PDB file of C-alpha atoms in Angstrom:
ATOM      1  CA  MET A 198     135.900  43.449  73.622  1.00  0.00           C
ATOM      2  CA  SER A 199     136.046  44.904  77.112  1.00  0.00           C
ATOM      3  CA  ILE A 200     139.223  46.241  78.702  1.00  0.00           C
ATOM      4  CA  THR A 201     139.678  46.204  82.482  1.00  0.00           C
ATOM      5  CA  LEU A 202     142.111  48.225  84.587  1.00  0.00           C
ATOM      6  CA  THR A 203     143.695  46.121  87.313  1.00  0.00           C
ATOM      7  CA  THR A 204     146.893  45.445  89.209  1.00  0.00           C
ATOM      8  CA  LEU A 205     149.459  42.935  88.056  1.00  0.00           C
ATOM      9  CA  LYS A 206     149.011  39.429  89.464  1.00  0.00           C
ATOM     10  CA  PRO A 207     151.382  36.431  89.418  1.00  0.00           C
ATOM     11  CA  GLU A 208     149.208  34.673  86.836  1.00  0.00           C
ATOM     12  CA  ASN A 209     149.740  37.608  84.421  1.00  0.00           C
ATOM     13  CA  TYR A 210     153.479  36.964  84.019  1.00  0.00           C
ATOM     14  CA  ALA A 211     153.561  35.451  80.508  1.00  0.00           C
ATOM     15  CA  SER A 212     151.166  37.989  79.028  1.00  0.00           C
ATOM     16  CA  TRP A 213     152.829  40.930  80.800  1.00  0.00           C
ATOM     17  CA  ALA A 214     156.312  39.783  79.735  1.00  0.00           C
ATOM     18  CA  SER A 215     155.160  39.512  76.127  1.00  0.00           C
ATOM     19  CA  LEU A 216     153.793  43.069  76.109  1.00  0.00           C
ATOM     20  CA  TRP A 217     156.790  44.492  77.980  1.00  0.00           C
ATOM     21  CA  LYS A 218     159.092  42.790  75.483  1.00  0.00           C
ATOM     22  CA  GLN A 219     157.209  44.623  72.711  1.00  0.00           C
ATOM     23  CA  PHE A 220     157.876  47.877  74.572  1.00  0.00           C
ATOM     24  CA  ILE A 221     161.572  47.075  75.054  1.00  0.00           C
ATOM     25  CA  THR A 222     161.842  46.238  71.340  1.00  0.00           C
ATOM     26  CA  HIS A 223     160.004  49.477  70.498  1.00  0.00           C
ATOM     27  CA  CYS A 224     162.708  51.280  72.523  1.00  0.00           C
ATOM     28  CA  GLU A 225     165.357  49.469  70.442  1.00  0.00           C
ATOM     29  CA  ALA A 226     166.715  47.752  73.534  1.00  0.00           C
ATOM     30  CA  GLU A 227     167.205  44.222  74.801  1.00  0.00           C
ATOM     31  CA  LEU A 228     166.957  42.785  78.288  1.00  0.00           C
ATOM     32  CA  PRO A 229     167.986  39.377  79.587  1.00  0.00           C
ATOM     33  CA  GLN A 230     165.201  37.049  80.711  1.00  0.00           C
ATOM     34  CA  SER A 231     166.386  37.486  84.295  1.00  0.00           C
ATOM     35  CA  GLN A 232     165.483  41.191  84.142  1.00  0.00           C
ATOM     36  CA  TYR A 233     161.901  40.392  83.139  1.00  0.00           C
ATOM     37  CA  GLU A 234     161.658  38.019  86.090  1.00  0.00           C
ATOM     38  CA  ASP A 235     163.253  40.479  88.526  1.00  0.00           C
ATOM     39  CA  THR A 236     161.066  43.384  87.437  1.00  0.00           C
ATOM     40  CA  PHE A 237     157.911  41.289  87.677  1.00  0.00           C
ATOM     41  CA  LYS A 238     158.900  40.097  91.148  1.00  0.00           C
ATOM     42  CA  ARG A 239     159.530  43.683  92.282  1.00  0.00           C
ATOM     43  CA  ILE A 240     156.023  44.608  91.102  1.00  0.00           C
ATOM     44  CA  VAL A 241     153.943  41.719  92.434  1.00  0.00           C
ATOM     45  CA  GLU A 242     155.635  41.073  95.775  1.00  0.00           C
ATOM     46  CA  PRO A 243     154.120  43.063  98.666  1.00  0.00           C
ATOM     47  CA  ASP A 244     157.505  44.483  99.693  1.00  0.00           C
ATOM     48  CA  GLY A 245     158.562  45.222  96.103  1.00  0.00           C
ATOM     49  CA  ASN A 246     159.659  48.730  95.206  1.00  0.00           C
ATOM     50  CA  LEU A 247     157.854  48.953  91.850  1.00  0.00           C
ATOM     51  CA  GLN A 248     154.167  49.425  91.124  1.00  0.00           C
ATOM     52  CA  ALA A 249     152.101  48.712  88.030  1.00  0.00           C
ATOM     53  CA  HIS A 250     148.674  49.169  86.566  1.00  0.00           C
ATOM     54  CA  VAL A 251     147.703  46.967  83.658  1.00  0.00           C
ATOM     55  CA  LEU A 252     144.847  46.734  81.222  1.00  0.00           C
ATOM     56  CA  VAL A 253     143.581  43.245  80.446  1.00  0.00           C
ATOM     57  CA  ASN A 254     141.168  42.119  77.752  1.00  0.00           C
ATOM     58  CA  ASP A 255     138.361  39.546  77.929  1.00  0.00           C
ATOM     59  CA  THR A 256     140.806  36.650  77.675  1.00  0.00           C
ATOM     60  CA  GLY A 257     142.970  38.005  80.512  1.00  0.00           C
ATOM     61  CA  ALA A 258     145.789  39.104  78.209  1.00  0.00           C
ATOM     62  CA  VAL A 259     147.699  42.195  79.321  1.00  0.00           C
ATOM     63  CA  VAL A 260     147.166  44.833  76.613  1.00  0.00           C
ATOM     64  CA  GLY A 261     148.484  47.913  78.414  1.00  0.00           C
ATOM     65  CA  LEU A 262     150.957  48.599  81.198  1.00  0.00           C
ATOM     66  CA  ALA A 263     152.194  51.409  83.382  1.00  0.00           C
ATOM     67  CA  HIS A 264     155.238  50.803  85.604  1.00  0.00           C
ATOM     68  CA  TYR A 265     155.944  53.446  88.235  1.00  0.00           C
ATOM     69  CA  PHE A 266     157.665  54.049  91.538  1.00  0.00           C
ATOM     70  CA  PHE A 267     157.602  56.548  94.376  1.00  0.00           C
ATOM     71  CA  HIS A 268     160.582  58.415  95.727  1.00  0.00           C
ATOM     72  CA  GLN A 269     161.204  61.307  98.050  1.00  0.00           C
ATOM     73  CA  SER A 270     161.881  64.789  96.825  1.00  0.00           C
ATOM     74  CA  VAL A 271     164.860  66.784  98.060  1.00  0.00           C
ATOM     75  CA  TRP A 272     162.910  70.007  97.438  1.00  0.00           C
ATOM     76  CA  ASN A 273     160.136  69.297  99.935  1.00  0.00           C
ATOM     77  CA  PRO A 274     159.056  66.594 102.406  1.00  0.00           C
ATOM     78  CA  HIS A 275     156.658  64.940  99.958  1.00  0.00           C
ATOM     79  CA  HIS A 276     157.042  61.958  97.691  1.00  0.00           C
ATOM     80  CA  VAL A 277     156.888  62.188  93.916  1.00  0.00           C
ATOM     81  CA  CYS A 278     156.002  59.485  91.414  1.00  0.00           C
ATOM     82  CA  TYR A 279     157.977  58.550  88.315  1.00  0.00           C
ATOM     83  CA  LEU A 280     156.106  56.804  85.507  1.00  0.00           C
ATOM     84  CA  SER A 281     158.886  54.651  84.116  1.00  0.00           C
ATOM     85  CA  ASP A 282     157.106  52.736  81.347  1.00  0.00           C
ATOM     86  CA  LEU A 283     153.795  53.288  79.581  1.00  0.00           C
ATOM     87  CA  PHE A 284     152.834  51.006  76.711  1.00  0.00           C
ATOM     88  CA  VAL A 285     149.614  49.955  75.014  1.00  0.00           C
ATOM     89  CA  ASP A 286     149.139  47.221  72.426  1.00  0.00           C
ATOM     90  CA  SER A 287     149.220  48.843  68.984  1.00  0.00           C
ATOM     91  CA  SER A 288     145.665  47.695  68.169  1.00  0.00           C
ATOM     92  CA  LEU A 289     144.308  49.765  71.080  1.00  0.00           C
ATOM     93  CA  ARG A 290     146.232  53.003  70.681  1.00  0.00           C
ATOM     94  CA  GLY A 291     144.212  56.170  70.284  1.00  0.00           C
ATOM     95  CA  LYS A 292     141.296  54.697  72.253  1.00  0.00           C
ATOM     96  CA  GLY A 293     141.990  56.208  75.671  1.00  0.00           C
ATOM     97  CA  CYS A 294     143.991  53.308  77.118  1.00  0.00           C
ATOM     98  CA  GLY A 295     147.145  55.347  77.727  1.00  0.00           C
ATOM     99  CA  ARG A 296     145.121  58.094  79.379  1.00  0.00           C
ATOM    100  CA  THR A 297     143.406  55.501  81.599  1.00  0.00           C
ATOM    101  CA  LEU A 298     146.788  54.172  82.733  1.00  0.00           C
ATOM    102  CA  ILE A 299     148.156  57.670  83.420  1.00  0.00           C
ATOM    103  CA  GLU A 300     145.044  58.650  85.371  1.00  0.00           C
ATOM    104  CA  ALA A 301     145.235  55.448  87.443  1.00  0.00           C
ATOM    105  CA  THR A 302     148.897  56.133  88.175  1.00  0.00           C
ATOM    106  CA  ALA A 303     148.070  59.722  89.154  1.00  0.00           C
ATOM    107  CA  LYS A 304     145.371  58.472  91.526  1.00  0.00           C
ATOM    108  CA  SER A 305     147.812  56.019  93.142  1.00  0.00           C
ATOM    109  CA  ALA A 306     150.359  58.818  93.500  1.00  0.00           C
ATOM    110  CA  GLU A 307     147.794  61.103  95.127  1.00  0.00           C
ATOM    111  CA  GLU A 308     146.809  58.327  97.540  1.00  0.00           C
ATOM    112  CA  LYS A 309     150.498  57.980  98.473  1.00  0.00           C
ATOM    113  CA  GLY A 310     150.648  61.728  99.163  1.00  0.00           C
ATOM    114  CA  CYS A 311     152.778  62.555  96.137  1.00  0.00           C
ATOM    115  CA  ARG A 312     152.816  66.123  94.908  1.00  0.00           C
ATOM    116  CA  ARG A 313     153.906  65.332  91.367  1.00  0.00           C
ATOM    117  CA  LEU A 314     153.787  62.642  88.707  1.00  0.00           C
ATOM    118  CA  TYR A 315     156.402  62.898  86.001  1.00  0.00           C
ATOM    119  CA  TRP A 316     157.744  60.920  83.058  1.00  0.00           C
ATOM    120  CA  ALA A 317     159.906  61.246  79.974  1.00  0.00           C
ATOM    121  CA  ALA A 318     159.010  60.663  76.349  1.00  0.00           C
ATOM    122  CA  TYR A 319     160.972  60.341  73.163  1.00  0.00           C
ATOM    123  CA  HIS A 320     160.743  63.708  71.440  1.00  0.00           C
ATOM    124  CA  THR A 321     159.942  61.844  68.203  1.00  0.00           C
ATOM    125  CA  ASN A 322     156.910  60.046  69.691  1.00  0.00           C
ATOM    126  CA  THR A 323     154.433  62.616  68.401  1.00  0.00           C
ATOM    127  CA  PRO A 324     151.213  60.603  68.913  1.00  0.00           C
ATOM    128  CA  ALA A 325     152.021  59.889  72.564  1.00  0.00           C
ATOM    129  CA  ARG A 326     153.221  63.437  73.198  1.00  0.00           C
ATOM    130  CA  ARG A 327     150.014  64.822  71.720  1.00  0.00           C
ATOM    131  CA  MET A 328     148.063  62.873  74.338  1.00  0.00           C
ATOM    132  CA  TYR A 329     150.521  63.726  77.122  1.00  0.00           C
ATOM    133  CA  ASP A 330     150.062  67.420  76.342  1.00  0.00           C
ATOM    134  CA  THR A 331     146.367  67.049  77.244  1.00  0.00           C
ATOM    135  CA  VAL A 332     147.008  65.531  80.686  1.00  0.00           C
ATOM    136  CA  ALA A 333     150.214  67.193  81.886  1.00  0.00           C
ATOM    137  CA  ASP A 334     152.241  70.372  81.706  1.00  0.00           C
ATOM    138  CA  ALA A 335     155.004  69.781  79.191  1.00  0.00           C
ATOM    139  CA  LYS A 336     156.674  73.123  79.761  1.00  0.00           C
ATOM    140  CA  CYS A 337     159.554  71.652  81.704  1.00  0.00           C
ATOM    141  CA  GLU A 338     162.800  73.255  80.639  1.00  0.00           C
ATOM    142  CA  PHE A 339     165.064  70.525  81.936  1.00  0.00           C
ATOM    143  CA  VAL A 340     167.051  68.273  79.626  1.00  0.00           C
ATOM    144  CA  GLU A 341     167.639  64.707  80.776  1.00  0.00           C
ATOM    145  CA  TYR A 342     171.237  63.491  80.847  1.00  0.00           C
ATOM    146  CA  ARG A 343     172.344  59.923  81.370  1.00  0.00           C
ATOM    147  CA  MET A 344     175.793  58.857  82.487  1.00  0.00           C
ATOM    148  CA  PRO A 345     176.540  55.138  82.262  1.00  0.00           C
ATOM    149  CA  LEU A 346     178.279  53.878  85.378  1.00  0.00           C
ATOM    150  CA  ASN A 347     180.627  50.930  85.422  1.00  0.00           C
ATOM    151  CA  THR A 348     179.492  48.956  88.438  1.00  0.00           C
ATOM    152  CA  GLU A 349     181.326  45.820  87.323  1.00  0.00           C
ATOM    153  CA  LYS A 350     184.595  47.180  88.745  1.00  0.00           C
ATOM    154  CA  GLY A 351     183.065  47.709  92.168  1.00  0.00           C
ATOM    155  CA  HIS A 352     183.451  51.502  92.178  1.00  0.00           C
TER     156      HIS A 352
END
């Protein structure tokens, strides 16, 4: 079976949504169907603010995904790139697919003029972190904090 790196296309929706749902489930989360549709739209539309690389197999099924976006840094005039989601079908893990997606994202970031690519990982995801340690500097001493905001009240 051959695996091809490509960009996400409108005809990939069902296959992409199926794989992303596996990732969301893996993260012990749930999203409404509307979020799948909105995220996909933001990736495939030319003026969308999200980017993606995907791996597809011989049948055209999406078997790996990397969602990312660019933003400006406040520390310098350059953009940086955040790799938001990285997921590979379980049958293909350990075969270089994740590395391929990271390297493709890094290349896109370099082409955009970004000075850094960064992402977060669950500290318990040892297999992924082992691979990440070979492609990136993990010696960041920052801890990520998340504060839920109540936007329903209009504040």
